[in-house]
XYZ file of C-alpha atoms in Angstrom:
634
model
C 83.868 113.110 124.876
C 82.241 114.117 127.817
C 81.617 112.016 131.013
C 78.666 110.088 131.771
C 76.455 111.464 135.007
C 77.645 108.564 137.599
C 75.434 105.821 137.528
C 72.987 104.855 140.374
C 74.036 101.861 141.889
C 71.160 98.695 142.909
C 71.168 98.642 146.643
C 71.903 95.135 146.601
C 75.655 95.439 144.848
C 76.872 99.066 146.086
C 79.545 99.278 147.976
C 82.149 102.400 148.341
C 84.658 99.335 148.843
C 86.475 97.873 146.357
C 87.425 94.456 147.449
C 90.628 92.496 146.518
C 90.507 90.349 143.337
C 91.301 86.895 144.479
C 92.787 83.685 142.135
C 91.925 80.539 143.066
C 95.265 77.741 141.262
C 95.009 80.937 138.938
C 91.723 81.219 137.601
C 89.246 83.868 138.873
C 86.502 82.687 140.650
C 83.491 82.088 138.766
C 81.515 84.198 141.208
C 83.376 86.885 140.087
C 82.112 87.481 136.760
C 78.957 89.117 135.070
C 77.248 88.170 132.232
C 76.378 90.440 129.252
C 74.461 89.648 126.240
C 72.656 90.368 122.944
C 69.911 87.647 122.331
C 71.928 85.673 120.152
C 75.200 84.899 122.484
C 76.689 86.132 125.590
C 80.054 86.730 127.783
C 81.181 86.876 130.824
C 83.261 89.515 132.310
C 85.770 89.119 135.209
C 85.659 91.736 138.576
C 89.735 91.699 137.350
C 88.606 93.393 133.531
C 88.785 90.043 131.685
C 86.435 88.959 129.129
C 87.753 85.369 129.206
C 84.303 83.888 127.889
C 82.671 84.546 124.249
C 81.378 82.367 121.701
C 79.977 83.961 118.554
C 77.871 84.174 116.757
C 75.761 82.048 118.576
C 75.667 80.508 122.267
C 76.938 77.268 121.185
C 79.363 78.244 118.627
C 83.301 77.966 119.225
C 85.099 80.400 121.800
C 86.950 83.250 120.705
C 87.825 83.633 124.161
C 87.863 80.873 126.233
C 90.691 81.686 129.239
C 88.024 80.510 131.966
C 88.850 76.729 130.751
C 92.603 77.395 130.116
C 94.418 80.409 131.664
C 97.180 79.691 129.723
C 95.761 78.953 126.461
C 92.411 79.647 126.127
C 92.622 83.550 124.919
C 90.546 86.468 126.664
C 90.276 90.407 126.452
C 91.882 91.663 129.273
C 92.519 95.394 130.792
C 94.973 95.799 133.753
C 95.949 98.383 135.568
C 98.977 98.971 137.567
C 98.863 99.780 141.084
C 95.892 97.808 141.420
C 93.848 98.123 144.148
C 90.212 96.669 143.986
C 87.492 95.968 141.985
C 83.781 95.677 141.870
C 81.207 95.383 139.490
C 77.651 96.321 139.023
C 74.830 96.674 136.260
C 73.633 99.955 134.793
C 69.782 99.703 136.532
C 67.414 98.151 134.766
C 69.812 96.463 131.865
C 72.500 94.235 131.068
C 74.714 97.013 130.525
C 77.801 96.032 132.720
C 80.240 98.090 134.485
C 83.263 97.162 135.888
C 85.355 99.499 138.194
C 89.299 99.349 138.690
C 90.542 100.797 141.279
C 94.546 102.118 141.239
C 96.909 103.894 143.384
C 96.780 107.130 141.120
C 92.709 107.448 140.081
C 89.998 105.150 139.354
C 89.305 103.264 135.504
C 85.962 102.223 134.743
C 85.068 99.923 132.122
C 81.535 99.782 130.383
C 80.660 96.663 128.503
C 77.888 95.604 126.632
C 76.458 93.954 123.303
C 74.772 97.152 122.009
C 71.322 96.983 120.399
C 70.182 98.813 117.547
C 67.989 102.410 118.007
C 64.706 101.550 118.301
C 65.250 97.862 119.508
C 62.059 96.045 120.892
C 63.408 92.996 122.924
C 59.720 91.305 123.019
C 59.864 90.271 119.024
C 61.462 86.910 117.880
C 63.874 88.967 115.515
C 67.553 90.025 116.414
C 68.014 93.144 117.668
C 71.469 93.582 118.268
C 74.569 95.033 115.824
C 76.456 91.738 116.223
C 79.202 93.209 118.187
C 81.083 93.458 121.383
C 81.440 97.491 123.299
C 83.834 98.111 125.516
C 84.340 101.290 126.848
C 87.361 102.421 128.727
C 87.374 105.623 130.920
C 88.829 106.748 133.519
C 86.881 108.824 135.933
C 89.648 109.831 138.379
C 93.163 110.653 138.652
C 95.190 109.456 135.783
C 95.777 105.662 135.088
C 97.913 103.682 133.494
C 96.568 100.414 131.988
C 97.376 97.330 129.486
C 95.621 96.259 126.515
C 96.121 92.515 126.083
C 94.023 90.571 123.392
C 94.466 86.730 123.033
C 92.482 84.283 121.135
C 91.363 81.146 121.268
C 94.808 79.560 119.686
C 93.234 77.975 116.523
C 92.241 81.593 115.931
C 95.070 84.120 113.697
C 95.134 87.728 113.847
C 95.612 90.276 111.163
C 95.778 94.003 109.994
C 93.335 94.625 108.029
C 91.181 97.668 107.062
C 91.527 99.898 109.933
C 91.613 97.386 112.647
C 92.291 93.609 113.265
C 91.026 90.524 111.718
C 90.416 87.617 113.563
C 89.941 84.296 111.061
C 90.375 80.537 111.296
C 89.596 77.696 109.326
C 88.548 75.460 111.982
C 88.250 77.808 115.754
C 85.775 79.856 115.079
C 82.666 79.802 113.056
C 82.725 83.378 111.877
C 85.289 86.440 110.739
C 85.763 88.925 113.182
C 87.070 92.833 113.014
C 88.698 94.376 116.140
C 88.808 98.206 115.739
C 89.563 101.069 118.282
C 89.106 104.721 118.289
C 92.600 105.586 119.005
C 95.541 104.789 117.293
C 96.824 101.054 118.395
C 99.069 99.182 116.529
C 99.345 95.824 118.378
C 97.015 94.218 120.955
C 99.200 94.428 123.583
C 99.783 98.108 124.871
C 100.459 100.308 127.383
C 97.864 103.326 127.684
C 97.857 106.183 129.982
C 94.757 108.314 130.291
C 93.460 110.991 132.589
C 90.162 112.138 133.913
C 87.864 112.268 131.405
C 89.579 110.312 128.432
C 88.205 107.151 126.986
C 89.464 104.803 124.677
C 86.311 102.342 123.252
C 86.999 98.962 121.418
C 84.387 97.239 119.509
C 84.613 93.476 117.994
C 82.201 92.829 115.330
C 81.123 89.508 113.504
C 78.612 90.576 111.156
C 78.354 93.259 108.483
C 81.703 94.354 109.127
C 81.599 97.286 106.370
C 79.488 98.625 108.112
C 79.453 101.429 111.218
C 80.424 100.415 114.004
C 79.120 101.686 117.807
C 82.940 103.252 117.685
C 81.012 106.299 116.174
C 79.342 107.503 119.454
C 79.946 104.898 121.821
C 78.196 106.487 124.695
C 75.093 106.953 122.421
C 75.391 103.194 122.153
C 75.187 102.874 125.872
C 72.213 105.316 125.959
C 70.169 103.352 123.400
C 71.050 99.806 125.041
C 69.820 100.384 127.997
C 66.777 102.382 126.731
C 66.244 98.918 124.832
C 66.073 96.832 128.280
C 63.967 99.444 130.319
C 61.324 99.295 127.297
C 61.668 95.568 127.767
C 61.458 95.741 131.251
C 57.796 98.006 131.289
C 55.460 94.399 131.289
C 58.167 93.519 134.350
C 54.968 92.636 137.088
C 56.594 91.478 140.947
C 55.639 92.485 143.854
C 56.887 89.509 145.676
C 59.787 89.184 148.205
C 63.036 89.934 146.853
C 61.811 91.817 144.349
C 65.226 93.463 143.254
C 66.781 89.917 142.831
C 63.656 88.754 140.897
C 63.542 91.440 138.021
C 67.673 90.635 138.221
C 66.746 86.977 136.912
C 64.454 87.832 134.562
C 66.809 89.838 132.839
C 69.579 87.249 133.127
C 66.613 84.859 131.391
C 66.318 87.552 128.852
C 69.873 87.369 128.372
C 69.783 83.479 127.460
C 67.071 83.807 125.397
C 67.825 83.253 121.658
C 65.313 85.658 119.979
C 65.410 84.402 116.783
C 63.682 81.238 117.753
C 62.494 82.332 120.976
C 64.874 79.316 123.117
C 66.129 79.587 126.116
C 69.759 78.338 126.660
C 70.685 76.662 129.975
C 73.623 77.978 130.673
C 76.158 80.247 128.170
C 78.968 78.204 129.537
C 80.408 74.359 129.361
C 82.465 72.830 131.579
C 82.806 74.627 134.439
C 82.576 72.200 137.189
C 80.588 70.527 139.668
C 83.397 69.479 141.682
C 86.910 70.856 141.303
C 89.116 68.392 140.161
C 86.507 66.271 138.946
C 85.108 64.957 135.645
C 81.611 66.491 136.457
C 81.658 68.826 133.473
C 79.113 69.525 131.212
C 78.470 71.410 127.877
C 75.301 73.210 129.190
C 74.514 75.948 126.028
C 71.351 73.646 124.877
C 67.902 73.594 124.886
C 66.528 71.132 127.490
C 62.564 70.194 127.164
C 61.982 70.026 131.007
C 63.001 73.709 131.429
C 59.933 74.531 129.383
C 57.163 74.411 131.275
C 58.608 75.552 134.900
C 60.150 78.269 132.506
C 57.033 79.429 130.900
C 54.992 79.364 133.948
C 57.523 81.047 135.827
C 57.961 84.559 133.114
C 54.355 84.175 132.229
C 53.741 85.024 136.399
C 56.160 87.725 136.524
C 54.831 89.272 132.818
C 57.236 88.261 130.401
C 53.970 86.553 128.078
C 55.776 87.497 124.833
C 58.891 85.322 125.967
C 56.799 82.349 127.294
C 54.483 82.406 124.163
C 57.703 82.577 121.903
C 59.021 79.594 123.813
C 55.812 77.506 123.828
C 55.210 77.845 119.859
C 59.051 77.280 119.622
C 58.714 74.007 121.746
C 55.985 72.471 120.286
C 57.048 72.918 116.545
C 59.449 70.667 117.590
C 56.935 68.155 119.587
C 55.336 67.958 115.562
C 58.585 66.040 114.586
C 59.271 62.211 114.703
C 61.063 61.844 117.203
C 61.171 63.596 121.090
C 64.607 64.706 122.344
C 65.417 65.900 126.114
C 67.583 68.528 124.804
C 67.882 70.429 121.542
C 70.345 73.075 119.642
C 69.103 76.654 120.020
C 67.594 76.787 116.883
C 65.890 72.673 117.402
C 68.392 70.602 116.256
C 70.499 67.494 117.722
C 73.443 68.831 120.001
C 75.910 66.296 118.142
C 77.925 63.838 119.400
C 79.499 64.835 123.017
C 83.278 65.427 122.920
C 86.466 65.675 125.378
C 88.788 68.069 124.840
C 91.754 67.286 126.653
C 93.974 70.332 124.822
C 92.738 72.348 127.435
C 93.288 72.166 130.946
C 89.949 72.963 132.223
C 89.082 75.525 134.809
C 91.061 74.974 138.066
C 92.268 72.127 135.950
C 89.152 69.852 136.239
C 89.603 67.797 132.979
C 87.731 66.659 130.543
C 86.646 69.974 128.657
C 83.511 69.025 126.936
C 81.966 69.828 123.666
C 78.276 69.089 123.310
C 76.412 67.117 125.349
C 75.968 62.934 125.510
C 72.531 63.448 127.496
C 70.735 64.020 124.168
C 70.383 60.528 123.234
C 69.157 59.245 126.614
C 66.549 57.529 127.789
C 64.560 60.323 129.925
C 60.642 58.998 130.280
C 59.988 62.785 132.241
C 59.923 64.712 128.466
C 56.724 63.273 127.694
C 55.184 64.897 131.044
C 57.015 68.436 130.131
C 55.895 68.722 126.420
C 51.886 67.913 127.612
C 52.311 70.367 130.090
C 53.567 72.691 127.884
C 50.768 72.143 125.404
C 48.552 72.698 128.255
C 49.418 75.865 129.196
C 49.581 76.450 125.399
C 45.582 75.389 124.744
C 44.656 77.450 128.120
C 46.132 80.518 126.590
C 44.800 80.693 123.191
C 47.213 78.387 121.448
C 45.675 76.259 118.686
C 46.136 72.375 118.759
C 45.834 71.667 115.529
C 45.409 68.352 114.063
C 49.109 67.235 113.439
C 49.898 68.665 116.730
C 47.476 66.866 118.704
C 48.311 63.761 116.767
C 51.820 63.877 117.970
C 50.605 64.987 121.499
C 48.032 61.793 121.549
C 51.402 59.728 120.818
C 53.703 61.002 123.676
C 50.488 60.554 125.817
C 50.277 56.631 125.177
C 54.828 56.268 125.265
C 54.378 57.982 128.788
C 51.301 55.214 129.402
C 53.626 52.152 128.093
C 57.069 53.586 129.867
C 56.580 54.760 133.349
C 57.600 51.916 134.680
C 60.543 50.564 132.999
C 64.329 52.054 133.397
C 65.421 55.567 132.188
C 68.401 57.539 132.681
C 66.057 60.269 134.726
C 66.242 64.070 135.378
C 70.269 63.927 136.918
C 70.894 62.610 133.684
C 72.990 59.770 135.179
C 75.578 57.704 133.023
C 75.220 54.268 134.012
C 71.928 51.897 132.350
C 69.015 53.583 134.425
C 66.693 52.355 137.123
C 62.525 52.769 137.433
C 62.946 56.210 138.510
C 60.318 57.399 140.756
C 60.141 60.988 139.571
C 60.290 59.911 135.944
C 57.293 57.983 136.651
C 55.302 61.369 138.271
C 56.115 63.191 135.117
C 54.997 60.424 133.011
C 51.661 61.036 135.440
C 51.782 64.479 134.031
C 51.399 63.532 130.517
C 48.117 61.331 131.227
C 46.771 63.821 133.343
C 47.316 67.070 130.888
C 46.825 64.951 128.113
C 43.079 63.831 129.846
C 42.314 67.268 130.472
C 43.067 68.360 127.060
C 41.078 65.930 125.576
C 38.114 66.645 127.397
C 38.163 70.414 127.079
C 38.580 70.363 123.588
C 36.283 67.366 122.680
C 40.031 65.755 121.047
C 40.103 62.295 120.355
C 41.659 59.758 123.376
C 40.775 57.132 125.537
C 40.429 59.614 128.474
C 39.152 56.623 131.160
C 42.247 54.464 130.782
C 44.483 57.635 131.047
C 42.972 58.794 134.316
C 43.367 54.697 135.530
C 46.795 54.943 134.446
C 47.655 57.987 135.948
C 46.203 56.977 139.826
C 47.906 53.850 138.996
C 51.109 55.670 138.792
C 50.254 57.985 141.969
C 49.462 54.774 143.537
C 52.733 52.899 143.032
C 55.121 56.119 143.850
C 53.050 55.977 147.018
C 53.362 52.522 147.777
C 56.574 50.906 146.049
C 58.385 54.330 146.244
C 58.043 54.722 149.584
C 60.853 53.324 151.912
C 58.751 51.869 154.738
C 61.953 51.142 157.176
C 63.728 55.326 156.355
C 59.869 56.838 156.119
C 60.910 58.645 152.559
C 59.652 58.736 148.934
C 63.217 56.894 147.299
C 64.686 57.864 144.293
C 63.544 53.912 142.549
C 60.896 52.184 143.146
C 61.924 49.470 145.660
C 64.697 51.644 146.524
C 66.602 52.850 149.758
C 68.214 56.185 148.294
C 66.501 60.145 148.668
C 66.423 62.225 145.517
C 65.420 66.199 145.989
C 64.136 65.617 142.558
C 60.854 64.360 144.511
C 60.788 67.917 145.683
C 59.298 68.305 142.424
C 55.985 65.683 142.188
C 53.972 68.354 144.688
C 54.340 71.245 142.047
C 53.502 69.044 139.569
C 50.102 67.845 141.449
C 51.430 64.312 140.935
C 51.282 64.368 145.122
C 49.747 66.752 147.745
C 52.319 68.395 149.050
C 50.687 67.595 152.748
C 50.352 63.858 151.821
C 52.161 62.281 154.977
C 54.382 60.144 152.857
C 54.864 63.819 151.012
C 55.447 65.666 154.427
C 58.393 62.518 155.576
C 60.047 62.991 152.385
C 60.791 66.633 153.031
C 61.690 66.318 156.795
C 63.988 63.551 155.091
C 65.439 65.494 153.044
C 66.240 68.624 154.800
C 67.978 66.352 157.514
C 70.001 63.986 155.102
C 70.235 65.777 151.720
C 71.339 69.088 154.181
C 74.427 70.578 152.646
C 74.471 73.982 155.191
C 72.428 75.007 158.132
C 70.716 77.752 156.012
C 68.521 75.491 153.216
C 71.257 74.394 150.423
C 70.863 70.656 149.815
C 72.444 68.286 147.636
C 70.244 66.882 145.255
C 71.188 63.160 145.836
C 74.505 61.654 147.601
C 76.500 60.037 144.718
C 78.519 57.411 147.083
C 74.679 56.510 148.020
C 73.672 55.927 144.275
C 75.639 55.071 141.182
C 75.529 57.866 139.055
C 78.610 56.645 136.806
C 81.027 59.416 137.824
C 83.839 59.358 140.556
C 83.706 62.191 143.110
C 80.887 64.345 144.853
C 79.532 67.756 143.738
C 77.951 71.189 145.531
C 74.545 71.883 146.628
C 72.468 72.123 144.008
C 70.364 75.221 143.784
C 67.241 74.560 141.909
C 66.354 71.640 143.997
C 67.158 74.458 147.171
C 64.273 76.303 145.593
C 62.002 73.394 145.097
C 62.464 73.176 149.129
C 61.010 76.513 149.248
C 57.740 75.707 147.373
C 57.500 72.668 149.390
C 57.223 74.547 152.882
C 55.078 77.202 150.724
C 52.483 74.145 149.889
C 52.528 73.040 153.002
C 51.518 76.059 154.918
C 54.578 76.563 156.096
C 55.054 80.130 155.404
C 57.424 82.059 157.769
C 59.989 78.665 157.076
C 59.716 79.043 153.260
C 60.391 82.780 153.524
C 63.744 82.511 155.955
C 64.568 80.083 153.485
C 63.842 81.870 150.304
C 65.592 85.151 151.949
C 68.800 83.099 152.342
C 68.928 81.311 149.204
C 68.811 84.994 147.481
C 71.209 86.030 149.713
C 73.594 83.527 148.292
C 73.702 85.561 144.857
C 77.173 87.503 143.504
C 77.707 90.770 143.803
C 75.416 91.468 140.905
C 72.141 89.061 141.620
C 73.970 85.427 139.426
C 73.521 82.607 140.193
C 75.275 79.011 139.355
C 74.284 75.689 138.656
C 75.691 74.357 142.284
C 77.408 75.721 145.324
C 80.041 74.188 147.497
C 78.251 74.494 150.630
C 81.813 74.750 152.651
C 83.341 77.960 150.875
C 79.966 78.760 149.108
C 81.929 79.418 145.884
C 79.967 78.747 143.082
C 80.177 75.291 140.944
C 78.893 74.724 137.403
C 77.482 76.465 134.516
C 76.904 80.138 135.031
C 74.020 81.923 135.270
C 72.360 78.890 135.119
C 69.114 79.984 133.390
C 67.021 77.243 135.999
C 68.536 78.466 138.868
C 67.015 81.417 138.686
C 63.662 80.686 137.052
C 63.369 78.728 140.494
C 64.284 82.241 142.200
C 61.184 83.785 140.444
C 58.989 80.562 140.857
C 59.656 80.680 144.203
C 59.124 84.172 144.876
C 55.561 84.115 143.134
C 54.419 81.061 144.828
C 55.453 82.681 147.875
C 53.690 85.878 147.186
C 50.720 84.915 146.551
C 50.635 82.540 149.507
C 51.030 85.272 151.659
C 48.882 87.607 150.100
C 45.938 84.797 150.525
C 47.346 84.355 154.682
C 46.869 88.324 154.983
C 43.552 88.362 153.192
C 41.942 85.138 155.246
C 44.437 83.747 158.049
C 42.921 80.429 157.905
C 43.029 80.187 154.015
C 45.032 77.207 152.024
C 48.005 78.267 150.311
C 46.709 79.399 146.971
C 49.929 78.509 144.260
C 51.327 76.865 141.525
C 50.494 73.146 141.377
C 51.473 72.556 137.692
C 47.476 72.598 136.778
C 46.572 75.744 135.464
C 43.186 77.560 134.971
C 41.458 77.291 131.865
């Protein structure tokens, strides 16, 4: 096989260094890994040549390789060389084709790895697209190199001969069969392999169809036609904003969590990784939440992703036609199951309990009734049809959000003690009234529009008066209360609030001095020895919340302060444009689920509402910042 033409590198990962890998009590850091992905699940690949994260066939099936929660244990798919050197990592441009790059004493090995996509693939259709199977292709490039194969499994998981590679079953570990083969001869999956300059060896681990050809045929043709499949994809890409390298970055991380056969969008591909190290803040994050969808459909609909927004909008409100509302669904819309600690692991950096699904999705959270009539109104202004059964559902949320504002829910944190009159819970609940009003009057629909618009100035009125702290001059997290919560960052993009309001303007001074987790813009979202959250220990700076800041100073006016701030919150990316759920502010290692798919759809929000804010400051100097306000144009 001949060797690829060298790849051009983003400017915002190359580097002719190859920095030391670094363990941290053993694990890799989980800054140090890259995501790859098909649509239907994902992995993540270690800077060291690991693959220690995979579920298949879906995001929230079992792991076959799960070594980032138990190095021990926990299995992964790992390539080391000796003599090792360095590392670094970077995307082929424009995909989610991943390469990772080991550097030895005697030459350089370079490892391409990717979920390939059939010829032909369009990424924009609610269909699969991909062949159900894991590429990686070995090479090395320079010198000569010797490496090891080593291939554990989950350990509920056996391994077989069979047919011409290996087969990976289990009654209870995994949810599917898989076959292992390799283009060269290999007889266990631990060996020792020495190739020169120019040789390749290529693996591929298939769960579907496995009678069928695998990418082992022409594996760089497989490589070709994947990342001919994102650049097609990428063609209705439309930023122009600041940061624009990072911003097309997210969107294709947001591709990468989005399950195409339903048109969902995962949180995170991961569970457990924590908040805190050490702690119990772990959480299985490879759900559905409601409240991503209408920051997330805004947000891709801005930067031309429509397909993807539409897809998750008519996704979304199929389910808002059921019975019953849930915060948080399966990919494909149904309950997450009952949560579960897993205490046969030993968690990553040992932070115990391991958890399997997610406890939040019975809770109390009065803020989903805001996000599905939001949704719905983006939906209506758009084209979408409200149909009858849809609007009668819709018409229901409207008058829960009317009767609950006010009384205790468990909120957006998701907290695990009883719940408390949370004030953002109530603004969202001000939401529903005021898209459901709108709706109804556009569209001639059936409601008592009056005593919605009373209700929701009643509710603007109260968060204005009983939410505000007279003595500490904030907006509190309660009503009556004496605690800040960034989630109030939120109420100005929501319209619930001006964001200039003086009450408004207090809160965010507030918050940047007492929620401050660095002197460059990360804040915590609340302080947990401040408010009982049910957990023991503190956690990092949480990110989204950091970008909600952002849009804040953008609202305000406040433009070259929401750029410096925006430019070093993107700065605080890996080495190939990821982000987490959290940062520890001290080390800025990342905490949490990673990607975390609202982490970076508050990149991109960001980034638009700071575009276009600037855009109307160049045009006319003395202009209002024109941005997103949650109300949208009919």
């Amino acid at each position: 096989m001949s060797e690829p033409s060298a790849p051009r590198h983003p400017d915002y990962v190359f580097s002719a260094m190859f920095p030391d890998v670094d363990y941290l009590d053993g694990y890799l850091p989980i800054e140090d890994h890259g995501l790859i992905g098909n649509g239907r699940t994902a992995a993540l690949v270690g800077r060291d040549g690991s693959i220690d994260w995979m579920c298949v066939p879906r995001f929230d099936s079992s792991p076959i390789f799960c070594g980032l929660l138990d190095r021990h244990k926990g299995g992964r798919f790992y390539v080391k060389v000796d003599a090792f050197l360095g590392a670094r990592q970077y995307y082929q441009p424009n995909s989610s084709v991943l390469v990772t790059e080991l550097r030895a004493a005697s030459g350089l090995l370079r490892i391409t790895d990717l979920m390939p996509f059939k010829e032909g693939a369009d990424l924009t259709r609610p269909v699969p697209a991909d062949m159900a199977e894991l590429l990686r292709l070995i090479e090395v490039v320079q010198g000569e190199v010797t490496f090891k194969i080593d291939i554990t499994t989950h350990p509920k998981i056996e391994i077989s001969r069979e047919r011409d590679g290996f087969l990976l079953h289990s009654d209870e570990g995994a949810d599917v069969d898989l076959l292992l083969t390799v283009n060269r001869p290999m007889d266990e999956l631990t060996q020792e392999i020495t190739l020169r300059a120019g040789e390749s060896i290529a693996f591929s681990l298939r769960w579907e169809e496995l009678d069928e050809p695998s990418s082992l045929a022409d594996p760089y043709k497989s490589v070709r036609v994947s990342i001919a499949a994102w650049q097609h994809w990428l063609r209705t890409f439309d930023y122009h904003g600041p940061q624009s390298t990072l911003v097309q970055r997210s969107a294709i991380t947001i591709k990468m969590l989005d399950y195409l056969p339903q048109g969902s969008l995962a949180a995170a591909p991961t569970t457990s990784l924590p908040e805190r190290v050490g702690g119990e803040r772990n959480w299985d994050y490879r759900f559905v939440w409601v409240r991503d969808g209408s920051f997330s459909v805004y947000a891709l609909r801005r930067i031309g992703l429509v397909n993807e927004a539409n897809n998750f909008l008519k996704w979304l409100l199929t389910l808002a036609k059921g019975h019953r509302l849930r915060i948080m669904y399966t990919i494909d819309g149904q309950h997450p199951g009952k949560e579960r600690e897993d205490y046969s692991l030993e968690g990553y950096r040992k932070s115990q309990p391991v958890r399997w699904s997610n406890g939040a999705a019975d809770q109390v959270q009065h803020d989903v009734y805001g996000e599905v009539l939001d949704c719905a109104y983006q939906w209506a202004n758009h084209g979408g049809n409200l149909s009858d059964e849809l609007w009668s559902n819709l018409h229901r949320f409207v008058e829960r959000a009317m009767v609950a504002w006010d009384t205790p829910d468990q909120g957006i944190w998701e907290v695990r003690t009883e719940g408390s009159v949370q004030t953002y819970s109530a603004g969202i609940c001000q939401v529903a009234l005021d898209r459901g009003r709108k709706l109804a009057s556009r569209y001639g629909l059936e409601a008592n529009t009056a005593l919605w618009k009373s209700t929701a100035d009643e509710i603007t009125k109260t968060i204005l008066d009983h939410g505000w702290n007279d003595q500490k001059k904030f907006i509190a997290s309660e009503f009556g209360g004496d605690t800040l919560d960034a989630a109030i960052l939120g109420l100005p993009l929501r319209r619930v609030i001006p964001a200039d309001h003086p009450k408004m303007v207090a809160t965010v001074k507030a918050i940047r001095e007492q929620l401050r987790a660095t002197g460059d813009g990360l804040i915590f979202r609340y302080h947990p020895a401040q408010r009982n959250d049910g957990l023991e220990g503190n956690e990092g700076a949480f990110v989204l919340t950091s970008f909600w800041l952002v849009d804040n100073l953008t609202l305000q006016g406040r433009l070259d302060e929401a750029q410096e701030l925006y430019d070093s919150l993107c700065h605080r990316v890996n080495a190939l444009g990821l982000l987490s759920e959290e940062i520890d502010p001290t080390s800025g290692r990342f905490l949490g689920n990673f990607p975390q798919a609202f982490s970076h759809i508050g990149q991109i929000l960001s980034g638009v509402n700071l575009a276009k804010a600037l855009a109307a400051r160049d045009e006319n100097p003395a202009s209002a910042p024109q941005v997103w306000t949650g109300v949208h144009p009919a």
